[in-house]
Tab-separated table of C-alpha atoms in Angstrom:
chain	number	residue	atom	x	y	z
M	8	MET	CA	101.925	168.630	118.700
M	9	SER	CA	102.493	164.958	119.259
M	10	THR	CA	104.923	163.642	121.855
M	11	SER	CA	107.414	162.541	119.218
M	12	GLN	CA	107.464	166.073	117.718
M	13	GLN	CA	108.016	167.725	121.104
M	14	ASP	CA	110.944	165.491	122.126
M	15	PRO	CA	113.266	164.513	119.281
M	16	SER	CA	114.820	161.782	121.425
M	17	PHE	CA	111.453	160.081	122.079
M	18	SER	CA	112.008	157.687	119.180
M	19	ALA	CA	115.487	156.817	120.417
M	20	LYS	CA	114.180	156.237	123.951
M	21	MET	CA	111.413	153.977	122.668
M	22	THR	CA	113.881	152.027	120.548
M	23	ARG	CA	116.153	151.491	123.563
M	24	PHE	CA	113.165	150.443	125.682
M	25	VAL	CA	111.960	147.941	123.060
M	26	ASP	CA	115.511	146.593	122.709
M	27	ARG	CA	115.723	146.033	126.496
M	28	VAL	CA	112.367	144.258	126.548
M	29	GLU	CA	113.488	142.070	123.650
M	30	VAL	CA	116.715	141.102	125.433
M	31	LEU	CA	114.787	140.217	128.601
M	32	ALA	CA	112.259	138.206	126.600
M	33	GLN	CA	115.032	136.279	124.878
M	34	LYS	CA	116.631	135.447	128.231
M	35	ALA	CA	113.313	134.353	129.760
M	36	ALA	CA	111.827	132.448	126.811
M	37	VAL	CA	113.633	129.113	127.082
M	38	PRO	CA	113.466	128.806	130.877
M	39	SER	CA	109.788	129.805	130.827
M	40	MET	CA	108.958	127.151	128.255
M	41	ARG	CA	110.985	124.573	130.176
M	42	TYR	CA	109.093	125.348	133.396
M	43	ALA	CA	105.734	125.302	131.606
M	44	ILE	CA	106.409	121.895	130.035
M	45	ALA	CA	107.682	120.605	133.386
M	46	LEU	CA	104.491	121.644	135.147
M	47	ILE	CA	102.361	120.096	132.408
M	48	MET	CA	104.288	116.823	132.658
M	49	ILE	CA	103.826	116.718	136.431
M	50	TRP	CA	100.183	117.851	136.171
M	51	PHE	CA	99.295	114.992	133.815
M	52	GLY	CA	101.649	112.387	135.294
M	53	PHE	CA	100.884	112.691	138.999
M	54	PRO	CA	97.225	111.573	138.836
M	55	LYS	CA	98.283	108.419	136.993
M	56	LEU	CA	100.073	107.319	140.159
M	57	PHE	CA	96.643	106.664	141.696
M	58	PRO	CA	94.264	104.205	139.969
M	59	GLY	CA	91.199	105.901	138.511
M	60	SER	CA	92.449	109.455	139.083
M	61	SER	CA	93.288	110.305	135.474
M	62	SER	CA	90.677	110.521	132.747
M	63	ALA	CA	93.354	109.527	130.220
M	64	GLU	CA	94.497	106.509	132.226
M	65	ASP	CA	92.817	103.807	130.125
M	66	LEU	CA	93.951	105.353	126.863
M	67	ALA	CA	97.519	105.697	128.154
M	68	VAL	CA	97.632	102.129	129.495
M	69	ASN	CA	96.236	100.716	126.245
M	70	THR	CA	98.740	102.727	124.215
M	71	VAL	CA	101.694	101.524	126.314
M	72	ASP	CA	100.387	97.963	125.978
M	73	ILE	CA	100.366	98.223	122.179
M	74	LEU	CA	103.707	100.056	121.931
M	75	THR	CA	105.454	97.446	124.111
M	76	PHE	CA	103.762	94.526	122.308
M	77	GLY	CA	102.051	93.485	125.541
M	78	LEU	CA	105.231	93.364	127.636
M	79	VAL	CA	104.112	96.264	129.836
M	80	ALA	CA	100.400	96.383	130.595
M	81	GLY	CA	97.822	97.289	133.212
M	82	ASP	CA	98.914	98.859	136.488
M	83	THR	CA	102.559	98.364	135.621
M	84	ALA	CA	102.152	100.493	132.493
M	85	ARG	CA	100.213	103.130	134.428
M	86	VAL	CA	102.802	103.427	137.209
M	87	ILE	CA	105.794	103.422	134.851
M	88	LEU	CA	104.211	106.070	132.639
M	89	ALA	CA	103.289	108.192	135.668
M	90	ALA	CA	106.789	107.895	137.099
M	91	LEU	CA	108.358	108.835	133.759
M	92	GLU	CA	106.124	111.869	133.299
M	93	VAL	CA	106.657	113.129	136.844
M	94	GLY	CA	110.380	112.379	136.569
M	95	PHE	CA	110.645	114.270	133.282
M	96	GLY	CA	108.880	117.215	134.902
M	97	ILE	CA	111.185	117.249	137.911
M	98	VAL	CA	114.325	117.019	135.771
M	99	LEU	CA	113.044	119.861	133.575
M	100	LEU	CA	112.456	121.993	136.666
M	101	ILE	CA	115.971	121.252	137.885
M	102	GLY	CA	117.414	121.989	134.452
M	103	ARG	CA	119.910	119.128	134.225
M	104	TRP	CA	120.650	116.749	131.353
M	105	MET	CA	118.794	118.874	128.812
M	106	PRO	CA	120.138	117.125	125.672
M	107	LEU	CA	119.030	113.749	127.057
M	108	MET	CA	115.688	115.201	128.176
M	109	LEU	CA	115.063	116.583	124.699
M	110	VAL	CA	115.440	113.109	123.197
M	111	LEU	CA	113.353	111.432	125.917
M	112	ILE	CA	110.545	113.972	125.734
M	113	LEU	CA	110.538	113.771	121.942
M	114	GLY	CA	110.031	110.010	122.280
M	115	HIS	CA	107.292	110.613	124.842
M	116	MET	CA	105.543	113.078	122.527
M	117	ILE	CA	105.649	110.580	119.668
M	118	GLY	CA	104.120	107.998	121.993
M	119	THR	CA	101.507	110.526	123.112
M	120	PHE	CA	100.278	110.973	119.556
M	121	THR	CA	100.102	107.261	118.684
M	122	PRO	CA	96.524	106.914	120.008
M	123	PHE	CA	95.493	108.920	116.951
M	124	LEU	CA	96.648	105.901	114.931
M	125	PHE	CA	95.572	103.094	117.268
M	126	PHE	CA	92.372	104.449	118.814
M	127	PRO	CA	90.907	107.080	116.487
M	128	ASP	CA	87.370	106.044	117.462
M	129	LEU	CA	88.078	107.067	121.080
M	130	LEU	CA	89.579	110.400	120.087
M	131	TRP	CA	87.314	111.564	117.270
M	132	LYS	CA	83.650	111.673	118.126
M	133	SER	CA	81.036	113.479	116.114
M	134	PRO	CA	78.510	115.634	117.936
M	135	VAL	CA	75.143	114.068	118.541
M	136	CYS	CA	72.383	115.885	116.668
């Protein structure tokens, strides 16, 4: 006999267990995603504070230069971008001003994808045969 045939309440117990896990997952999902994005922002932003430490530094600086029509360029662009990314990460970890952070990070994500338009040759390379 299977376990479910031996104990008629096995199905009910499993349903209650799955319901509890689902409730816990729902409570943990948003904070977990917020912490993950915060760590990613800090992980990618912090190296930009130091010249030559980020492999994406040149691409990021060139993108900021184009998006600001040359008003923010070079080390200034690098430091501002690094400070913004680290700042976004810290604020996400703290959990304050979430509506504002959503708008700011959405703008940052749009800016992050603009190199696909401006520098496709740097992003798409075919394998060498």
